[in-house]
Amino acid sequence: MRHVLILRPEPAAGRTAAKAAALGMDAWVHPLFAPQPVDWTPPMPEDFDALLLTSGNGVRLAGPALGHYRALPAYAVGATTAQALTQAGFADVVAGTGDGSAIARRIAADGHRRVLHLAGTTVAPMEPGPLQISRIAVYSMASLPPDPALLDAAVPGSVLLVHSPRAGERLAAQMPAEQRASLHLIAISDATLAACGNGWRSAVAAVLPQDDEMLALARRLCE
């Protein structure tokens, strides 16, 4: 059975691993980053007419100040982030099914213009359209030291799941060229795929930037 190596940070890595195991895959978790909160100054809620979160980390690490915005319509880039917002007490949450640009189009279509985006210190490119987006970092991703166990687990035929361009860059820096030639790589986006570099046995980006899409590709490789 092929190893499926999950490189995203916890706790998301654990969720992906559980889904992979439920599909019969041999999942291994090797995070390259760890999320940590950063200090931030909450702006006045009345300055905005919508709230945007593009990661569950933003919900978990924003702290008590997140509650200031419960009266705003809340938008999440995907179902997992939407669930985190609901659990944090937000009653009106819209979940997107694509990337940040897709949920921005939905926010604009709903008639909102002034959007507070609570995010990480690095954010995937997003096309705002007519939106006036005020982005505030509430967390950062700290790089973890290179883990020799990742190289040991990446035996020939293994499948690596890469969930961000930064993770792709770190993986490219850590994985020797001679080892790449025996490994399969699945990226969450074209930008992430490009960041992973060349020389893999196979490398493909998910059509939709979703965990389930990546797992479907991995399952086909494991059959």
PDB file of C-alpha atoms in Angstrom:
ATOM      1  CA  MET A   1       0.000   0.000   0.000  1.00  0.00           C
ATOM      2  CA  ARG A   2       1.313   3.453  -0.933  1.00  0.00           C
ATOM      3  CA  HIS A   3       2.108   5.932   1.808  1.00  0.00           C
ATOM      4  CA  VAL A   4       0.019   9.113   1.559  1.00  0.00           C
ATOM      5  CA  LEU A   5       2.056  11.896   3.157  1.00  0.00           C
ATOM      6  CA  ILE A   6       0.090  14.901   4.405  1.00  0.00           C
ATOM      7  CA  LEU A   7       2.218  18.028   4.794  1.00  0.00           C
ATOM      8  CA  ARG A   8      -0.351  20.605   5.916  1.00  0.00           C
ATOM      9  CA  PRO A   9      -0.339  21.987   9.478  1.00  0.00           C
ATOM     10  CA  GLU A  10      -2.324  20.555  12.356  1.00  0.00           C
ATOM     11  CA  PRO A  11      -5.190  20.369  13.154  1.00  0.00           C
ATOM     12  CA  ALA A  12      -6.135  20.303   9.461  1.00  0.00           C
ATOM     13  CA  ALA A  13      -3.587  17.537   8.788  1.00  0.00           C
ATOM     14  CA  GLY A  14      -5.358  15.257  11.236  1.00  0.00           C
ATOM     15  CA  ARG A  15      -8.701  15.832   9.510  1.00  0.00           C
ATOM     16  CA  THR A  16      -7.188  15.023   6.127  1.00  0.00           C
ATOM     17  CA  ALA A  17      -5.519  11.915   7.547  1.00  0.00           C
ATOM     18  CA  ALA A  18      -8.812  10.703   9.010  1.00  0.00           C
ATOM     19  CA  LYS A  19     -10.567  11.118   5.673  1.00  0.00           C
ATOM     20  CA  ALA A  20      -7.724   9.353   3.878  1.00  0.00           C
ATOM     21  CA  ALA A  21      -7.842   6.450   6.334  1.00  0.00           C
ATOM     22  CA  ALA A  22     -11.615   6.172   5.863  1.00  0.00           C
ATOM     23  CA  LEU A  23     -10.963   5.777   2.136  1.00  0.00           C
ATOM     24  CA  GLY A  24      -8.556   2.926   2.840  1.00  0.00           C
ATOM     25  CA  MET A  25      -5.329   4.862   2.393  1.00  0.00           C
ATOM     26  CA  ASP A  26      -2.188   4.596   4.536  1.00  0.00           C
ATOM     27  CA  ALA A  27      -1.996   8.194   5.794  1.00  0.00           C
ATOM     28  CA  TRP A  28       1.110   9.728   7.369  1.00  0.00           C
ATOM     29  CA  VAL A  29       1.171  13.257   8.827  1.00  0.00           C
ATOM     30  CA  HIS A  30       4.342  15.353   8.452  1.00  0.00           C
ATOM     31  CA  PRO A  31       3.484  19.071   8.875  1.00  0.00           C
ATOM     32  CA  LEU A  32       5.942  21.593   7.486  1.00  0.00           C
ATOM     33  CA  PHE A  33       4.412  24.520   9.408  1.00  0.00           C
ATOM     34  CA  ALA A  34       2.580  25.210  12.661  1.00  0.00           C
ATOM     35  CA  PRO A  35       0.002  28.013  13.024  1.00  0.00           C
ATOM     36  CA  GLN A  36       0.456  30.531  15.824  1.00  0.00           C
ATOM     37  CA  PRO A  37      -1.541  33.632  16.827  1.00  0.00           C
ATOM     38  CA  VAL A  38      -0.272  37.147  16.264  1.00  0.00           C
ATOM     39  CA  ASP A  39      -1.315  40.314  18.082  1.00  0.00           C
ATOM     40  CA  TRP A  40      -3.905  42.374  16.236  1.00  0.00           C
ATOM     41  CA  THR A  41      -6.076  45.397  16.867  1.00  0.00           C
ATOM     42  CA  PRO A  42      -9.768  44.743  16.114  1.00  0.00           C
ATOM     43  CA  PRO A  43     -11.355  47.490  13.981  1.00  0.00           C
ATOM     44  CA  MET A  44     -14.876  48.728  14.644  1.00  0.00           C
ATOM     45  CA  PRO A  45     -17.512  46.258  13.353  1.00  0.00           C
ATOM     46  CA  GLU A  46     -19.688  49.078  12.015  1.00  0.00           C
ATOM     47  CA  ASP A  47     -16.969  49.927   9.476  1.00  0.00           C
ATOM     48  CA  PHE A  48     -17.834  46.730   7.572  1.00  0.00           C
ATOM     49  CA  ASP A  49     -20.844  44.983   6.121  1.00  0.00           C
ATOM     50  CA  ALA A  50     -19.359  41.474   5.833  1.00  0.00           C
ATOM     51  CA  LEU A  51     -16.712  39.252   7.420  1.00  0.00           C
ATOM     52  CA  LEU A  52     -14.461  36.895   5.454  1.00  0.00           C
ATOM     53  CA  LEU A  53     -12.379  33.978   6.723  1.00  0.00           C
ATOM     54  CA  THR A  54     -10.294  31.907   4.330  1.00  0.00           C
ATOM     55  CA  SER A  55      -8.902  29.470   6.897  1.00  0.00           C
ATOM     56  CA  GLY A  56     -10.118  27.742  10.014  1.00  0.00           C
ATOM     57  CA  ASN A  57      -6.859  28.884  11.615  1.00  0.00           C
ATOM     58  CA  GLY A  58      -8.201  32.426  11.509  1.00  0.00           C
ATOM     59  CA  VAL A  59     -11.260  31.335  13.473  1.00  0.00           C
ATOM     60  CA  ARG A  60      -9.238  29.370  16.034  1.00  0.00           C
ATOM     61  CA  LEU A  61      -6.472  31.909  16.553  1.00  0.00           C
ATOM     62  CA  ALA A  62      -8.215  35.277  16.281  1.00  0.00           C
ATOM     63  CA  GLY A  63      -9.045  35.087  19.983  1.00  0.00           C
ATOM     64  CA  PRO A  64     -12.017  36.568  21.864  1.00  0.00           C
ATOM     65  CA  ALA A  65     -12.092  39.656  19.612  1.00  0.00           C
ATOM     66  CA  LEU A  66     -13.579  37.533  16.836  1.00  0.00           C
ATOM     67  CA  GLY A  67     -16.860  37.714  18.732  1.00  0.00           C
ATOM     68  CA  HIS A  68     -17.107  41.453  17.992  1.00  0.00           C
ATOM     69  CA  TYR A  69     -18.174  40.585  14.441  1.00  0.00           C
ATOM     70  CA  ARG A  70     -20.954  38.063  15.072  1.00  0.00           C
ATOM     71  CA  ALA A  71     -23.574  40.527  13.859  1.00  0.00           C
ATOM     72  CA  LEU A  72     -21.948  40.693  10.395  1.00  0.00           C
ATOM     73  CA  PRO A  73     -22.813  38.279   7.583  1.00  0.00           C
ATOM     74  CA  ALA A  74     -19.896  35.834   7.628  1.00  0.00           C
ATOM     75  CA  TYR A  75     -18.350  34.196   4.580  1.00  0.00           C
ATOM     76  CA  ALA A  76     -15.984  31.228   4.565  1.00  0.00           C
ATOM     77  CA  VAL A  77     -13.849  29.955   1.707  1.00  0.00           C
ATOM     78  CA  GLY A  78     -15.014  26.374   2.325  1.00  0.00           C
ATOM     79  CA  ALA A  79     -17.178  24.104   4.435  1.00  0.00           C
ATOM     80  CA  THR A  80     -14.548  23.421   7.100  1.00  0.00           C
ATOM     81  CA  THR A  81     -13.973  27.110   7.784  1.00  0.00           C
ATOM     82  CA  ALA A  82     -17.738  27.682   7.756  1.00  0.00           C
ATOM     83  CA  GLN A  83     -18.180  24.958  10.359  1.00  0.00           C
ATOM     84  CA  ALA A  84     -15.526  26.591  12.545  1.00  0.00           C
ATOM     85  CA  LEU A  85     -17.372  29.904  12.325  1.00  0.00           C
ATOM     86  CA  THR A  86     -20.659  28.257  13.235  1.00  0.00           C
ATOM     87  CA  GLN A  87     -19.031  26.608  16.232  1.00  0.00           C
ATOM     88  CA  ALA A  88     -17.669  30.039  17.222  1.00  0.00           C
ATOM     89  CA  GLY A  89     -21.206  31.381  17.462  1.00  0.00           C
ATOM     90  CA  PHE A  90     -21.805  32.861  14.001  1.00  0.00           C
ATOM     91  CA  ALA A  91     -25.391  32.241  12.926  1.00  0.00           C
ATOM     92  CA  ASP A  92     -25.285  33.598   9.354  1.00  0.00           C
ATOM     93  CA  VAL A  93     -22.436  31.826   7.533  1.00  0.00           C
ATOM     94  CA  VAL A  94     -22.096  31.311   3.782  1.00  0.00           C
ATOM     95  CA  ALA A  95     -19.655  28.586   2.686  1.00  0.00           C
ATOM     96  CA  GLY A  96     -17.872  28.827  -0.636  1.00  0.00           C
ATOM     97  CA  THR A  97     -16.934  25.883  -2.828  1.00  0.00           C
ATOM     98  CA  GLY A  98     -13.894  27.325  -4.598  1.00  0.00           C
ATOM     99  CA  ASP A  99     -11.023  29.660  -3.799  1.00  0.00           C
ATOM    100  CA  GLY A 100     -10.811  33.146  -2.311  1.00  0.00           C
ATOM    101  CA  SER A 101     -11.729  34.828  -5.593  1.00  0.00           C
ATOM    102  CA  ALA A 102     -14.865  32.700  -5.839  1.00  0.00           C
ATOM    103  CA  ILE A 103     -16.111  33.623  -2.371  1.00  0.00           C
ATOM    104  CA  ALA A 104     -15.278  37.278  -3.089  1.00  0.00           C
ATOM    105  CA  ARG A 105     -17.576  37.138  -6.115  1.00  0.00           C
ATOM    106  CA  ARG A 106     -20.309  35.666  -3.912  1.00  0.00           C
ATOM    107  CA  ILE A 107     -19.899  38.451  -1.345  1.00  0.00           C
ATOM    108  CA  ALA A 108     -20.161  41.065  -4.097  1.00  0.00           C
ATOM    109  CA  ALA A 109     -23.195  39.347  -5.617  1.00  0.00           C
ATOM    110  CA  ASP A 110     -24.911  39.520  -2.222  1.00  0.00           C
ATOM    111  CA  GLY A 111     -24.519  43.299  -2.299  1.00  0.00           C
ATOM    112  CA  HIS A 112     -21.719  43.781   0.229  1.00  0.00           C
ATOM    113  CA  ARG A 113     -18.739  46.031  -0.413  1.00  0.00           C
ATOM    114  CA  ARG A 114     -16.798  46.722   2.813  1.00  0.00           C
ATOM    115  CA  VAL A 115     -15.280  43.412   3.898  1.00  0.00           C
ATOM    116  CA  LEU A 116     -13.113  42.569   6.897  1.00  0.00           C
ATOM    117  CA  HIS A 117     -10.814  39.654   6.054  1.00  0.00           C
ATOM    118  CA  LEU A 118      -9.203  37.998   9.083  1.00  0.00           C
ATOM    119  CA  ALA A 119      -6.352  35.973   7.655  1.00  0.00           C
ATOM    120  CA  GLY A 120      -2.790  34.758   8.010  1.00  0.00           C
ATOM    121  CA  THR A 121       0.327  36.812   7.409  1.00  0.00           C
ATOM    122  CA  THR A 122       0.514  35.235   3.953  1.00  0.00           C
ATOM    123  CA  VAL A 123      -2.601  34.880   1.805  1.00  0.00           C
ATOM    124  CA  ALA A 124      -3.256  33.191  -1.522  1.00  0.00           C
ATOM    125  CA  PRO A 125      -3.892  35.655  -4.370  1.00  0.00           C
ATOM    126  CA  MET A 126      -7.506  36.811  -4.484  1.00  0.00           C
ATOM    127  CA  GLU A 127      -9.336  38.911  -7.062  1.00  0.00           C
ATOM    128  CA  PRO A 128     -11.444  41.362  -4.994  1.00  0.00           C
ATOM    129  CA  GLY A 129     -13.590  42.698  -7.822  1.00  0.00           C
ATOM    130  CA  PRO A 130     -15.672  45.619  -6.478  1.00  0.00           C
ATOM    131  CA  LEU A 131     -14.999  44.740  -2.840  1.00  0.00           C
ATOM    132  CA  GLN A 132     -13.075  46.999  -0.473  1.00  0.00           C
ATOM    133  CA  ILE A 133     -11.231  44.355   1.540  1.00  0.00           C
ATOM    134  CA  SER A 134      -9.471  45.272   4.770  1.00  0.00           C
ATOM    135  CA  ARG A 135      -7.141  42.382   5.560  1.00  0.00           C
ATOM    136  CA  ILE A 136      -5.811  41.902   9.082  1.00  0.00           C
ATOM    137  CA  ALA A 137      -3.407  39.114  10.021  1.00  0.00           C
ATOM    138  CA  VAL A 138      -4.490  37.198  13.116  1.00  0.00           C
ATOM    139  CA  TYR A 139      -2.097  34.256  12.749  1.00  0.00           C
ATOM    140  CA  SER A 140       1.130  33.226  11.084  1.00  0.00           C
ATOM    141  CA  MET A 141       2.590  29.947   9.918  1.00  0.00           C
ATOM    142  CA  ALA A 142       5.859  29.161  11.669  1.00  0.00           C
ATOM    143  CA  SER A 143       8.231  26.927   9.730  1.00  0.00           C
ATOM    144  CA  LEU A 144       9.062  23.701  11.515  1.00  0.00           C
ATOM    145  CA  PRO A 145      12.626  22.331  11.417  1.00  0.00           C
ATOM    146  CA  PRO A 146      13.306  19.828   8.616  1.00  0.00           C
ATOM    147  CA  ASP A 147      12.186  16.395   9.786  1.00  0.00           C
ATOM    148  CA  PRO A 148      14.316  13.424   8.671  1.00  0.00           C
ATOM    149  CA  ALA A 149      11.251  11.237   9.284  1.00  0.00           C
ATOM    150  CA  LEU A 150       9.608  12.804   6.224  1.00  0.00           C
ATOM    151  CA  LEU A 151      12.415  11.629   3.972  1.00  0.00           C
ATOM    152  CA  ASP A 152      12.294   8.186   5.572  1.00  0.00           C
ATOM    153  CA  ALA A 153       8.531   7.920   5.070  1.00  0.00           C
ATOM    154  CA  ALA A 154       8.730   9.028   1.433  1.00  0.00           C
ATOM    155  CA  VAL A 155       9.490   5.552   0.124  1.00  0.00           C
ATOM    156  CA  PRO A 156       9.210   4.924  -3.634  1.00  0.00           C
ATOM    157  CA  GLY A 157       5.619   5.161  -4.820  1.00  0.00           C
ATOM    158  CA  SER A 158       4.486   7.433  -1.969  1.00  0.00           C
ATOM    159  CA  VAL A 159       1.938  10.179  -2.635  1.00  0.00           C
ATOM    160  CA  LEU A 160       2.549  13.662  -1.196  1.00  0.00           C
ATOM    161  CA  LEU A 161      -0.367  16.070  -0.615  1.00  0.00           C
ATOM    162  CA  VAL A 162       0.707  19.722  -0.740  1.00  0.00           C
ATOM    163  CA  HIS A 163      -1.842  22.319   0.384  1.00  0.00           C
ATOM    164  CA  SER A 164      -0.083  25.666  -0.198  1.00  0.00           C
ATOM    165  CA  PRO A 165       2.641  27.294  -2.307  1.00  0.00           C
ATOM    166  CA  ARG A 166       4.745  27.879   0.837  1.00  0.00           C
ATOM    167  CA  ALA A 167       4.567  24.170   1.619  1.00  0.00           C
ATOM    168  CA  GLY A 168       5.552  23.452  -1.973  1.00  0.00           C
ATOM    169  CA  GLU A 169       8.621  25.655  -1.620  1.00  0.00           C
ATOM    170  CA  ARG A 170       9.623  23.986   1.642  1.00  0.00           C
ATOM    171  CA  LEU A 171       9.112  20.528   0.182  1.00  0.00           C
ATOM    172  CA  ALA A 172      11.172  21.391  -2.898  1.00  0.00           C
ATOM    173  CA  ALA A 173      13.984  22.598  -0.644  1.00  0.00           C
ATOM    174  CA  GLN A 174      13.944  19.478   1.534  1.00  0.00           C
ATOM    175  CA  MET A 175      13.291  16.616  -0.899  1.00  0.00           C
ATOM    176  CA  PRO A 176      16.439  15.500  -2.773  1.00  0.00           C
ATOM    177  CA  ALA A 177      16.145  15.396  -6.555  1.00  0.00           C
ATOM    178  CA  GLU A 178      17.046  11.709  -6.701  1.00  0.00           C
ATOM    179  CA  GLN A 179      14.202  10.872  -4.304  1.00  0.00           C
ATOM    180  CA  ARG A 180      11.585  12.931  -6.145  1.00  0.00           C
ATOM    181  CA  ALA A 181      11.791  10.712  -9.196  1.00  0.00           C
ATOM    182  CA  SER A 182      10.033   7.902  -7.317  1.00  0.00           C
ATOM    183  CA  LEU A 183       7.287  10.032  -5.704  1.00  0.00           C
ATOM    184  CA  HIS A 184       3.816  11.185  -6.761  1.00  0.00           C
ATOM    185  CA  LEU A 185       2.707  14.705  -5.895  1.00  0.00           C
ATOM    186  CA  ILE A 186      -0.792  16.190  -5.644  1.00  0.00           C
ATOM    187  CA  ALA A 187      -1.120  19.968  -5.189  1.00  0.00           C
ATOM    188  CA  ILE A 188      -4.183  21.937  -4.156  1.00  0.00           C
ATOM    189  CA  SER A 189      -3.696  24.527  -6.934  1.00  0.00           C
ATOM    190  CA  ASP A 190      -1.640  25.316 -10.004  1.00  0.00           C
ATOM    191  CA  ALA A 191       0.371  27.867  -8.004  1.00  0.00           C
ATOM    192  CA  THR A 192       1.160  25.211  -5.397  1.00  0.00           C
ATOM    193  CA  LEU A 193       2.149  22.749  -8.115  1.00  0.00           C
ATOM    194  CA  ALA A 194       4.558  25.271  -9.619  1.00  0.00           C
ATOM    195  CA  ALA A 195       6.130  25.920  -6.205  1.00  0.00           C
ATOM    196  CA  CYS A 196       6.939  22.209  -5.810  1.00  0.00           C
ATOM    197  CA  GLY A 197       9.438  22.268  -8.664  1.00  0.00           C
ATOM    198  CA  ASN A 198      10.165  19.555 -11.195  1.00  0.00           C
ATOM    199  CA  GLY A 199      11.444  15.999 -11.243  1.00  0.00           C
ATOM    200  CA  TRP A 200       8.542  14.135  -9.589  1.00  0.00           C
ATOM    201  CA  ARG A 201       7.391  10.736 -10.853  1.00  0.00           C
ATOM    202  CA  SER A 202       4.003  12.396 -11.388  1.00  0.00           C
ATOM    203  CA  ALA A 203       2.636  15.781 -10.353  1.00  0.00           C
ATOM    204  CA  VAL A 204      -0.888  17.148 -10.731  1.00  0.00           C
ATOM    205  CA  ALA A 205      -3.046  19.940  -9.308  1.00  0.00           C
ATOM    206  CA  ALA A 206      -6.612  19.409  -8.152  1.00  0.00           C
ATOM    207  CA  VAL A 207      -9.242  20.868 -10.478  1.00  0.00           C
ATOM    208  CA  LEU A 208     -10.927  22.493  -7.466  1.00  0.00           C
ATOM    209  CA  PRO A 209      -8.837  23.735  -4.504  1.00  0.00           C
ATOM    210  CA  GLN A 210     -10.427  21.301  -2.067  1.00  0.00           C
ATOM    211  CA  ASP A 211      -9.116  18.600   0.222  1.00  0.00           C
ATOM    212  CA  ASP A 212     -11.635  16.063  -1.069  1.00  0.00           C
ATOM    213  CA  GLU A 213     -10.507  16.642  -4.657  1.00  0.00           C
ATOM    214  CA  MET A 214      -6.906  15.935  -3.645  1.00  0.00           C
ATOM    215  CA  LEU A 215      -7.921  12.770  -1.812  1.00  0.00           C
ATOM    216  CA  ALA A 216      -9.870  11.535  -4.828  1.00  0.00           C
ATOM    217  CA  LEU A 217      -6.722  11.879  -6.943  1.00  0.00           C
ATOM    218  CA  ALA A 218      -4.662  10.138  -4.267  1.00  0.00           C
ATOM    219  CA  ARG A 219      -7.139   7.281  -4.046  1.00  0.00           C
ATOM    220  CA  ARG A 220      -6.854   6.652  -7.784  1.00  0.00           C
ATOM    221  CA  LEU A 221      -3.084   6.450  -7.441  1.00  0.00           C
ATOM    222  CA  CYS A 222      -3.458   4.005  -4.572  1.00  0.00           C
ATOM    223  CA  GLU A 223      -5.813   1.623  -6.409  1.00  0.00           C
TER     224      GLU A 223
END
